[in-house]
mmCIF file of C-alpha atoms and ligand atoms in Angstrom:
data_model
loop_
_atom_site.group_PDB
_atom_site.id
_atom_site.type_symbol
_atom_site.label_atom_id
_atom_site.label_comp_id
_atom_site.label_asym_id
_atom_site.label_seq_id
_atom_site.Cartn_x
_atom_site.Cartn_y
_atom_site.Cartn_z
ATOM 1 C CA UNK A 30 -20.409 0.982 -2.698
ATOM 2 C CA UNK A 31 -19.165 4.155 -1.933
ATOM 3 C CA UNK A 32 -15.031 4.787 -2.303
ATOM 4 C CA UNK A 33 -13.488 6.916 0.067
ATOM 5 C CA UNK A 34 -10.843 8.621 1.277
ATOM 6 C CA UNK A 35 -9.672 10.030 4.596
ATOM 7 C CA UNK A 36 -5.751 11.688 5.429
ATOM 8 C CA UNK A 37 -4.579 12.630 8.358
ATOM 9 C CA UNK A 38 -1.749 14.758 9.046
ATOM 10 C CA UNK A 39 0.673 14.861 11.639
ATOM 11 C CA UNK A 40 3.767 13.690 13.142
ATOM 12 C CA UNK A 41 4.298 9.708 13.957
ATOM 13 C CA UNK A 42 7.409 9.409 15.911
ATOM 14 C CA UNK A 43 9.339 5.971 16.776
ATOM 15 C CA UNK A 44 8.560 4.765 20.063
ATOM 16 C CA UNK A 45 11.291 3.224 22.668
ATOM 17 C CA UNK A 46 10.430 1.841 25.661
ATOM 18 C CA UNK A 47 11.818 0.059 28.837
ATOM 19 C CA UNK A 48 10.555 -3.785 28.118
ATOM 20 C CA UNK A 49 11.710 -4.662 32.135
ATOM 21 C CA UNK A 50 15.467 -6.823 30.954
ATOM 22 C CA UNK A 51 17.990 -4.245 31.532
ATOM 23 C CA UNK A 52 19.408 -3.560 28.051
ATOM 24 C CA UNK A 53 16.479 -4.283 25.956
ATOM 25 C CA UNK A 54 13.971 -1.918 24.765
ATOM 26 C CA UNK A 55 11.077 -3.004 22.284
ATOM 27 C CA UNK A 56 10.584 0.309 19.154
ATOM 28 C CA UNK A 57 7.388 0.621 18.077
ATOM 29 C CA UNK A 58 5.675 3.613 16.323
ATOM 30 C CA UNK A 59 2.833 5.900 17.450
ATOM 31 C CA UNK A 60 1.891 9.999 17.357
ATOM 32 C CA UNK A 61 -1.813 11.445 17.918
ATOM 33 C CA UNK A 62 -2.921 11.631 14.445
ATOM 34 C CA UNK A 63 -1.349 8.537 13.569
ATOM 35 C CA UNK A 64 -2.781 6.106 16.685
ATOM 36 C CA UNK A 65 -6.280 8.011 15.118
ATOM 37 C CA UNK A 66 -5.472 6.716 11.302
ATOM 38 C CA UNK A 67 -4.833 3.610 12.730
ATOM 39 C CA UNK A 68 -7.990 2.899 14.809
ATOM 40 C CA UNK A 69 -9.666 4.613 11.581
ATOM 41 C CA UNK A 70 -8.292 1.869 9.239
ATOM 42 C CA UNK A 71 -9.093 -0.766 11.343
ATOM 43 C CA UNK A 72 -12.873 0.162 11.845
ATOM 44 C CA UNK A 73 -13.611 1.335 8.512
ATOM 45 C CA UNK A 74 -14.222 -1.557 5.707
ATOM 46 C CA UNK A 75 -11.968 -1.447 2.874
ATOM 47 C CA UNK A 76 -14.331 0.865 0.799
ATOM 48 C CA UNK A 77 -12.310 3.483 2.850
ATOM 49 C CA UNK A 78 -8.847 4.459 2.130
ATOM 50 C CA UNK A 79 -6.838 6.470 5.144
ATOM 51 C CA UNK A 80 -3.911 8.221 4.317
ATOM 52 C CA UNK A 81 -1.255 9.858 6.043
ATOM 53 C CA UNK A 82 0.513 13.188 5.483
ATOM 54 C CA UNK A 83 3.569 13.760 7.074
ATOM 55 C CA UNK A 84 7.597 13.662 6.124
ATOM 56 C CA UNK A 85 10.157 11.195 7.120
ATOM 57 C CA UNK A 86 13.955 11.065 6.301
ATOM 58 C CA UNK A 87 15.493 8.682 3.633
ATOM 59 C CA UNK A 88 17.308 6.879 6.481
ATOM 60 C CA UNK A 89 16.585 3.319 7.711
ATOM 61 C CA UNK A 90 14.957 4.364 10.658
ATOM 62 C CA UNK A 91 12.110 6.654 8.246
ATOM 63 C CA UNK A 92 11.927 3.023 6.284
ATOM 64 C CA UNK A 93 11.121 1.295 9.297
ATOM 65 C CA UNK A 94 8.155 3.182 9.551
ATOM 66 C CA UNK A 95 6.764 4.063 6.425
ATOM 67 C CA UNK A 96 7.046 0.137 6.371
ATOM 68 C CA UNK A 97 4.679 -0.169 9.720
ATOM 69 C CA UNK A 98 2.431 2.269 7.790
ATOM 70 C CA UNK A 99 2.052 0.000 5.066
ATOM 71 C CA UNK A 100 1.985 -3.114 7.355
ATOM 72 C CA UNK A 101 -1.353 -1.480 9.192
ATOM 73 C CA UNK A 102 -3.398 -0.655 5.712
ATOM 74 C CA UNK A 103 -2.515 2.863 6.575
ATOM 75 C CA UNK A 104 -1.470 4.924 2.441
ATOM 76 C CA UNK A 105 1.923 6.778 2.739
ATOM 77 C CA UNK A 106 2.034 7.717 -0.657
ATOM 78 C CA UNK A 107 1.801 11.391 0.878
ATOM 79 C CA UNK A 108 4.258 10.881 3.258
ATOM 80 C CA UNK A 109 7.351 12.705 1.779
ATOM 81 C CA UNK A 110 11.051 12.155 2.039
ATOM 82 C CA UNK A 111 13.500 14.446 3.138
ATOM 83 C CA UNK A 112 16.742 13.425 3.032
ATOM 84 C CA UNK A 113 18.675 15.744 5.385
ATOM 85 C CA UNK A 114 15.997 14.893 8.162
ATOM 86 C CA UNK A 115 14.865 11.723 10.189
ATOM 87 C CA UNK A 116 12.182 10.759 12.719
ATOM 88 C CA UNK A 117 11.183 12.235 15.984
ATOM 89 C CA UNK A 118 11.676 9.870 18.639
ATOM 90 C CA UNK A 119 10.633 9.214 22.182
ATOM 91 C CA UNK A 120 11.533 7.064 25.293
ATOM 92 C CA UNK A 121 9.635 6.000 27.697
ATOM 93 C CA UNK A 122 10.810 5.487 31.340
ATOM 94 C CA UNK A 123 8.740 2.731 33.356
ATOM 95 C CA UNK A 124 8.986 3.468 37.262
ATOM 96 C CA UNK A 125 6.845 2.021 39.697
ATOM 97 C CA UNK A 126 4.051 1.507 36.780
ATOM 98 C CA UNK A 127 4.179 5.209 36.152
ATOM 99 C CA UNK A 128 5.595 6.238 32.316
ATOM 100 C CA UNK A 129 7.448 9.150 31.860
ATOM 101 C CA UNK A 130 8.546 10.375 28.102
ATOM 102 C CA UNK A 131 11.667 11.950 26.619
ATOM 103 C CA UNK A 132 11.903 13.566 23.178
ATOM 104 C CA UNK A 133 14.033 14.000 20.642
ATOM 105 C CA UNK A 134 11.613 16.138 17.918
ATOM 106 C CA UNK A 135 12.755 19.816 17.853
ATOM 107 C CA UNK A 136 14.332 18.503 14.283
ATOM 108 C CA UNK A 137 12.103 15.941 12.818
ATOM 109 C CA UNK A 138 11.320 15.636 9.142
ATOM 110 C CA UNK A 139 7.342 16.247 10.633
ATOM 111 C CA UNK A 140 8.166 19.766 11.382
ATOM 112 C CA UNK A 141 8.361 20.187 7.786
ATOM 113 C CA UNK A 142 5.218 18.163 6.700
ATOM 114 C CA UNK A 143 3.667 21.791 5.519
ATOM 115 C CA UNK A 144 6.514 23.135 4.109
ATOM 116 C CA UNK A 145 5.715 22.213 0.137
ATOM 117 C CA UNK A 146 1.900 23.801 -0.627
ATOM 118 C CA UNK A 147 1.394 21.920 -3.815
ATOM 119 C CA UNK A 148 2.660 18.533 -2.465
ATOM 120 C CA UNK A 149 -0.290 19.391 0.353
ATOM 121 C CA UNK A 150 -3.140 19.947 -2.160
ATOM 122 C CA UNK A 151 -1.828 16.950 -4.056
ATOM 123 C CA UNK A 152 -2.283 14.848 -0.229
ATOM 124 C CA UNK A 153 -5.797 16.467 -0.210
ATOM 125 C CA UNK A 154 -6.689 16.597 -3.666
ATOM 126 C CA UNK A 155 -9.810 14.208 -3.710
ATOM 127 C CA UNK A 156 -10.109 13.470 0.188
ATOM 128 C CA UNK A 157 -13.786 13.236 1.834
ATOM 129 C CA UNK A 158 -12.081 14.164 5.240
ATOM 130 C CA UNK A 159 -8.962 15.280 6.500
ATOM 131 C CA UNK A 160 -7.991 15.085 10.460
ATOM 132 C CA UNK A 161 -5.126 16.753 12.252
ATOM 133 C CA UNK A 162 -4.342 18.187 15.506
ATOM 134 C CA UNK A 163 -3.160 21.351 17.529
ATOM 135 C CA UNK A 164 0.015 18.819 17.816
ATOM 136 C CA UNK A 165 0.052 19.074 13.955
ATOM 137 C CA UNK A 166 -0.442 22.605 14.164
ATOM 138 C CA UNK A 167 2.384 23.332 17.632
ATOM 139 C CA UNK A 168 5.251 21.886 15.506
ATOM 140 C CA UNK A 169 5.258 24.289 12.222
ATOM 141 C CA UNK A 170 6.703 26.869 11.337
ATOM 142 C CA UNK A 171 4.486 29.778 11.700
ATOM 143 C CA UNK A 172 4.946 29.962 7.948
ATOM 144 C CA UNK A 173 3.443 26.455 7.382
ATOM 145 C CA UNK A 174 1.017 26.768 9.962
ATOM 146 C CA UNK A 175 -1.013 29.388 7.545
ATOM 147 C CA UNK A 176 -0.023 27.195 4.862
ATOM 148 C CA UNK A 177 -1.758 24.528 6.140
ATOM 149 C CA UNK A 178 -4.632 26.445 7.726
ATOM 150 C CA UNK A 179 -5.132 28.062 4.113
ATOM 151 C CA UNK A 180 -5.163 24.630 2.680
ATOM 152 C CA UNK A 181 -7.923 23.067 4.985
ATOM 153 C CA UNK A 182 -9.622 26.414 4.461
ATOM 154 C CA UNK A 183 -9.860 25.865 0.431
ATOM 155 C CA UNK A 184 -10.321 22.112 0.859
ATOM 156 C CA UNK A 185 -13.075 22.578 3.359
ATOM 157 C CA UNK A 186 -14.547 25.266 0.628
ATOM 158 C CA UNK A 187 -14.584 22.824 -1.737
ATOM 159 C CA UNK A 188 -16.630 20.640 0.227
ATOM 160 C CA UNK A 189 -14.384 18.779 2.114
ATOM 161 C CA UNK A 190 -14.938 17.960 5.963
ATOM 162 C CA UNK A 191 -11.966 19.145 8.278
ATOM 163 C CA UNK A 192 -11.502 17.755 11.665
ATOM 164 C CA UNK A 193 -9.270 19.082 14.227
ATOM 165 C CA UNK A 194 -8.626 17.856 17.937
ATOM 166 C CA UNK A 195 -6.773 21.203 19.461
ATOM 167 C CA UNK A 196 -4.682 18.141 21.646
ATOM 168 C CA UNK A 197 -3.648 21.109 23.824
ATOM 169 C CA UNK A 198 0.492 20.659 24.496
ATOM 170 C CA UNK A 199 1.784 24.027 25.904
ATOM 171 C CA UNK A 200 5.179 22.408 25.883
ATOM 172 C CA UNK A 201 5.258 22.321 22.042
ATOM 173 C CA UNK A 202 4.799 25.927 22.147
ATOM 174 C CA UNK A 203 6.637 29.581 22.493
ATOM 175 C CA UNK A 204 3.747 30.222 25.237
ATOM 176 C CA UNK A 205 0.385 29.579 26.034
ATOM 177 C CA UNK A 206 -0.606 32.307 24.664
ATOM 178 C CA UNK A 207 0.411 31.771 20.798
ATOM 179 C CA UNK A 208 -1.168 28.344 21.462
ATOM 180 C CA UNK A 209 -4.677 29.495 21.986
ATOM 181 C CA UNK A 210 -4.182 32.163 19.167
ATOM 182 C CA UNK A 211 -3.864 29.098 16.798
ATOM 183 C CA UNK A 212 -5.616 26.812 18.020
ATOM 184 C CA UNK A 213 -8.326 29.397 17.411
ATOM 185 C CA UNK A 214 -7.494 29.908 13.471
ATOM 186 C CA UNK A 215 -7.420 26.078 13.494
ATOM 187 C CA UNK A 216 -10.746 25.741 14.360
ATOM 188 C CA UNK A 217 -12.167 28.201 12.344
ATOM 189 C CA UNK A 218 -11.575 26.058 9.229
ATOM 190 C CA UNK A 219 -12.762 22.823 10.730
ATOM 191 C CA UNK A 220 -16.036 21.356 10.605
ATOM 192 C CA UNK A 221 -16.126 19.167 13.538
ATOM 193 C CA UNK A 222 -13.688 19.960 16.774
ATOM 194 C CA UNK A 223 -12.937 17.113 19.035
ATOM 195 C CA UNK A 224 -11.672 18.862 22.284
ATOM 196 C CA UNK A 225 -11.259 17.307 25.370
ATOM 197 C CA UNK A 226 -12.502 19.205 28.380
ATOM 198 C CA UNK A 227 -9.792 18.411 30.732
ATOM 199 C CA UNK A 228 -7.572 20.504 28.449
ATOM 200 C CA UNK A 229 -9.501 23.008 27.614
ATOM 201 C CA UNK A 230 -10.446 24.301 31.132
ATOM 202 C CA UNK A 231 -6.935 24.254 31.952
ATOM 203 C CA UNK A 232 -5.457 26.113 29.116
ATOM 204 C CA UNK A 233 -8.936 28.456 28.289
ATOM 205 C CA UNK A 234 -10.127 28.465 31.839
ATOM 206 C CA UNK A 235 -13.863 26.932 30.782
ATOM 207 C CA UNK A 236 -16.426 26.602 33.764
ATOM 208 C CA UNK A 237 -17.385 23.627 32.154
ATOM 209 C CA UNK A 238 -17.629 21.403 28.640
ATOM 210 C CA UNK A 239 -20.357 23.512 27.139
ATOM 211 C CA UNK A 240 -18.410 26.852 27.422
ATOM 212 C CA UNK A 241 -16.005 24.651 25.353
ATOM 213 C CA UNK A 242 -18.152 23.843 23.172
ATOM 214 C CA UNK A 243 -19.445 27.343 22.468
ATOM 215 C CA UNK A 244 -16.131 28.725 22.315
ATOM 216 C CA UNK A 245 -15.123 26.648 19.705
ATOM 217 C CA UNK A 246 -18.390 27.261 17.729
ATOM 218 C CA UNK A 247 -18.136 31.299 18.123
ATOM 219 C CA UNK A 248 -14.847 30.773 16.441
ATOM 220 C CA UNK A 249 -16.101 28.989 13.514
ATOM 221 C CA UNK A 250 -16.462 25.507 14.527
ATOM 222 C CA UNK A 251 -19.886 23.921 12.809
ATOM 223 C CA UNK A 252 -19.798 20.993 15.452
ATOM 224 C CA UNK A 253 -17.684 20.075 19.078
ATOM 225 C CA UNK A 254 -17.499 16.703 20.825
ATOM 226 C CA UNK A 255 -16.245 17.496 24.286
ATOM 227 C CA UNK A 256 -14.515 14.584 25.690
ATOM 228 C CA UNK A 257 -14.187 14.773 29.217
ATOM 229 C CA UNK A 258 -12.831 11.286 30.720
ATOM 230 C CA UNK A 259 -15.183 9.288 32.485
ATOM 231 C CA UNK A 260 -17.576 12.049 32.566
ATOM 232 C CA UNK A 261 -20.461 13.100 29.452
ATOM 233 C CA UNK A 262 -19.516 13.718 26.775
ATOM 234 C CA UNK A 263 -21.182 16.806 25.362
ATOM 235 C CA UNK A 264 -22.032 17.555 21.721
ATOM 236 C CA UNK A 265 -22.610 21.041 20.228
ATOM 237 C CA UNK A 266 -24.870 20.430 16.694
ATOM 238 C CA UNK A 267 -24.743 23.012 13.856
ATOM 239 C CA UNK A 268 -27.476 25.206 15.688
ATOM 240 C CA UNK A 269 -25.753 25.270 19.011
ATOM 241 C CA UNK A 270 -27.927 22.170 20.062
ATOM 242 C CA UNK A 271 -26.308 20.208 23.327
ATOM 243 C CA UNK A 272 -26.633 16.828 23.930
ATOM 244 C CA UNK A 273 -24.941 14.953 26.910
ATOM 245 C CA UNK A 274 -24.149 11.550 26.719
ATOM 246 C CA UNK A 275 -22.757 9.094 29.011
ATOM 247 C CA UNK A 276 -19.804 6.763 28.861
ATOM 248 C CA UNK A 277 -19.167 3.145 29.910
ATOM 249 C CA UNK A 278 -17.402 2.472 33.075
ATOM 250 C CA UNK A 279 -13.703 1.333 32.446
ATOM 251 C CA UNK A 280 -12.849 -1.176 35.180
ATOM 252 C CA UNK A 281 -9.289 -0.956 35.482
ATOM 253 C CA UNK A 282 -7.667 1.928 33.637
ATOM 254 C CA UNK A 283 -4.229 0.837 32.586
ATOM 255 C CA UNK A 284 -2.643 3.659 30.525
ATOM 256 C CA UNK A 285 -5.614 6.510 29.089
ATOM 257 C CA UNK A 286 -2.655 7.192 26.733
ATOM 258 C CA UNK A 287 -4.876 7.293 23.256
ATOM 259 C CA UNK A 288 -7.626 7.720 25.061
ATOM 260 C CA UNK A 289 -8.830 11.113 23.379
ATOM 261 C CA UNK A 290 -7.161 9.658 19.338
ATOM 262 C CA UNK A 291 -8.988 6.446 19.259
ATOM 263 C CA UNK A 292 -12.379 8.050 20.697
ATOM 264 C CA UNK A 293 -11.635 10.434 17.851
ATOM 265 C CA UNK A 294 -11.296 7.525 15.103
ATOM 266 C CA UNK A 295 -14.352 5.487 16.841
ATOM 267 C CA UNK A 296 -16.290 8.562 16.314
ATOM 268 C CA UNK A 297 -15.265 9.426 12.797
ATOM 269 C CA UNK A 298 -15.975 5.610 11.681
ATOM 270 C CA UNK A 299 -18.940 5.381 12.843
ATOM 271 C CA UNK A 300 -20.565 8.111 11.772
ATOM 272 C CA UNK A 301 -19.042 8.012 8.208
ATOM 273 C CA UNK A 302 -20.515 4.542 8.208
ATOM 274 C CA UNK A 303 -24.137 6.196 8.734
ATOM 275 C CA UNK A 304 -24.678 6.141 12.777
ATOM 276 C CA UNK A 305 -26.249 9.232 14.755
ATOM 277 C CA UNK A 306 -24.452 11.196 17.206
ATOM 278 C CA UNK A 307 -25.625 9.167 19.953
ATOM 279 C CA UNK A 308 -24.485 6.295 18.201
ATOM 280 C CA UNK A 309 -21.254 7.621 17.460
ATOM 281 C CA UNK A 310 -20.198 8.324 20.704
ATOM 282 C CA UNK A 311 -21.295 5.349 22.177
ATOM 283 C CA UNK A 312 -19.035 3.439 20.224
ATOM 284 C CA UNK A 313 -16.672 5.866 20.470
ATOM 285 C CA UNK A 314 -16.458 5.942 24.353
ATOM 286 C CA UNK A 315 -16.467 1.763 23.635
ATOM 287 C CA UNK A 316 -13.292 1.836 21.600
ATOM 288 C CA UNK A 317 -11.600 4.233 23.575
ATOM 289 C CA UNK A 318 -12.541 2.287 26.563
ATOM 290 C CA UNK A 319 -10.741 -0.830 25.281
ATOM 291 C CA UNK A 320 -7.758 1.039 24.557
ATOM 292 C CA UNK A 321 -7.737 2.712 27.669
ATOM 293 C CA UNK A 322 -7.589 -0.980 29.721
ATOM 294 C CA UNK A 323 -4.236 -1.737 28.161
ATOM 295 C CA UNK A 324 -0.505 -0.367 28.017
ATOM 296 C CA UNK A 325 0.289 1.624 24.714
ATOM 297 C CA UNK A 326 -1.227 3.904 22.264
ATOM 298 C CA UNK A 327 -1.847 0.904 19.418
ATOM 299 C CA UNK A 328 -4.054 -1.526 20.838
ATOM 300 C CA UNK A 329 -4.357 -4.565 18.444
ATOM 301 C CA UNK A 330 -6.698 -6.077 20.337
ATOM 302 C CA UNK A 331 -9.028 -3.441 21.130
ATOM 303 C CA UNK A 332 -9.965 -2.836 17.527
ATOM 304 C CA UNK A 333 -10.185 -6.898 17.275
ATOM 305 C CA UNK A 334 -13.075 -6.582 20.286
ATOM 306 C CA UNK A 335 -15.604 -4.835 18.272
HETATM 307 P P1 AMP B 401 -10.268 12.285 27.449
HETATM 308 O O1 AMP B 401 -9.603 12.783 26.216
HETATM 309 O O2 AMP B 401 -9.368 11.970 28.580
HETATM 310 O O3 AMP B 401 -11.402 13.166 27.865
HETATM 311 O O4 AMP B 401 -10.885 10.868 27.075
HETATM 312 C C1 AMP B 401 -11.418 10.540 25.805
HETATM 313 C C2 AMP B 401 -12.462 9.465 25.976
HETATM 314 O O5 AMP B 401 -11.862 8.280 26.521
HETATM 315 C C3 AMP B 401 -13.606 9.807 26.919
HETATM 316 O O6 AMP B 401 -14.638 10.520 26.268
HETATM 317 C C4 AMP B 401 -14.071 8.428 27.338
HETATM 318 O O7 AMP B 401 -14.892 7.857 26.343
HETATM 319 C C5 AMP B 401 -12.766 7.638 27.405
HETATM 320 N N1 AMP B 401 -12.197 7.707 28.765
HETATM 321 C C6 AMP B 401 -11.093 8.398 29.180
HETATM 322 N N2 AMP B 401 -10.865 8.190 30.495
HETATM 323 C C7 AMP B 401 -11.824 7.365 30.935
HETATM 324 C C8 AMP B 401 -12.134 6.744 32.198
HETATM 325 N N3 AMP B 401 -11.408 6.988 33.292
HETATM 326 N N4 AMP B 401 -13.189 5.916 32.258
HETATM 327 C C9 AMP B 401 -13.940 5.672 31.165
HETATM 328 N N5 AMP B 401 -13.702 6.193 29.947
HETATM 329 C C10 AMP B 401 -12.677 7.034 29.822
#
């Protein structure tokens, strides 16, 4: 049976939200490339290890969730501690159904998840696959973003795959402008980009989800899954191929929050477990569908529907 490993790197932040009894709030955990590890652990078979690279402070909060980490199968024996830092955090406002989010993460230990090169190669060292995000990328330094994109680069020269979701957040960064420019770099070391067209046509003004894909692929990009809501998803193969395929109808959207991470994770499973494209997506665009049709990022019991 065949022993593998996946890490993803990125920034999980601690999660407050309104539970509807004034004074309480319910914590919970979540972050792009996190919500993907987690719907990666749960639909790979333990022949798969997923790992997470990030940083967290030495405080009781950082315990908390290196200890949900554990608790979800998830490896944080990458996940280092800094102990002048703690957690990013956010809170989310419920009014009239509608969410809205404040952060505290200009100083989380995350920021500084690049900042040691060999304790990177060590979190790579012996990976099949490492995922991250333009998220991932948006809250380095510039300084650890080349760290990091040298990294991938060497690890994806050495045979490892590199996937990368640009997760376009203008708000993490100086300007639109410096986003794009890495974003591009980014993709230029990853095998497989996961965009999602929505984004994209804001941010890079594409007519539609195969100017995406090309985009990505004259920067570098072997392969691009467009995501593109309830719409086809399009697929760019290693010779420029397209393929369209549809998704499943989603009867009552709840909260798309996860939408794009745990289509991301169905994908990745499923094809590392030996499905086509078509394949892939369709369970993909199933997962992310279940998610989708309930509050919150971490769905228990949309991985629990397979
Ligand atoms: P997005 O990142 O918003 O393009 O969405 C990622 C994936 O989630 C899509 O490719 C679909 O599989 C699924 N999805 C998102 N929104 C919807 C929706 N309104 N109806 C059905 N599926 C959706």
């Amino acid at each position: 049976m065949k022993m593998g490993r996946i890490v993803s790197i990125g920034e999980c932040m601690g999660e407050l939200s309104e539970t509807g009894s004034p004074g309480m709030l319910s914590m919970g955990f979540a972050g792009d490339t996190l919500n993907t590890a987690y719907y990666l652990r749960h639909g790979l078979g333990e022949d798969w290890q997923v790992d997470y690279v990030s940083a967290v402070g030495t405080d009781g909060l950082s315990d908390r969730m290196v200890e949900f980490l554990k608790s979800e199968g998830i490896g944080t024996s990458h996940v280092r501690r800094l102990p002048d830092k703690t957690i990013g955090l956010y809170y989310i406002t419920l009014k009239d159904g509608e969410r809205s989010f404040t952060y505290w993460r200009n100083d989380s230990a995350a920021k500084r998840l690049a900042s040691d090169p060999e304790a990177l190669n060590r979190a790579l060292e012996g990976a099949d696959l490492a995922y991250w995000s333009g998220i991932t990328l948006a809250i380095l330094s510039n300084q650890d973003r080349l760290a990091l994109i040298e990294a991938l680069g060497q690890f994806a020269g050495k045979g490892g795959t590199v996937v990368f979701d640009p997760n376009l957040r203008p708000r993490l960064w100086d300007n639109p402008e410096t986003m794009r420019g890495w974003v591009h770099r980014a993709a230029a070391v990853s095998d497989l980009c996961l965009p999602s067209f929505e984004d994209e046509a804001t941010w890079f003004g594409d007519a539609d989800p195969a100017a995406t894909a090309k985009r990505y692929q004259a920067e570098g990009a072997r392969r691009v899954i467009v995501k593109n809501g309830s719409e086809d998803v399009t697929s760019a193969g290693s010779s420029g191929e397209l393929s369209r395929f549809s998704v499943p109808s989603v009867e009552h959207v709840v909260d798309t929050t996860a939408a794009g991470d745990s289509f991301n994770a169905g994908y990745l499973a499923a094809e590392l477990n030996g499905a086509s494209i078509e394949n892939a997506v369709a369970a993909a665009a199933r997962l992310a569908g279940r998610v989708i049709g309930a509050r919150g990022a971490l769905v228990p019991d949309a991985v629990t529907q397979a």
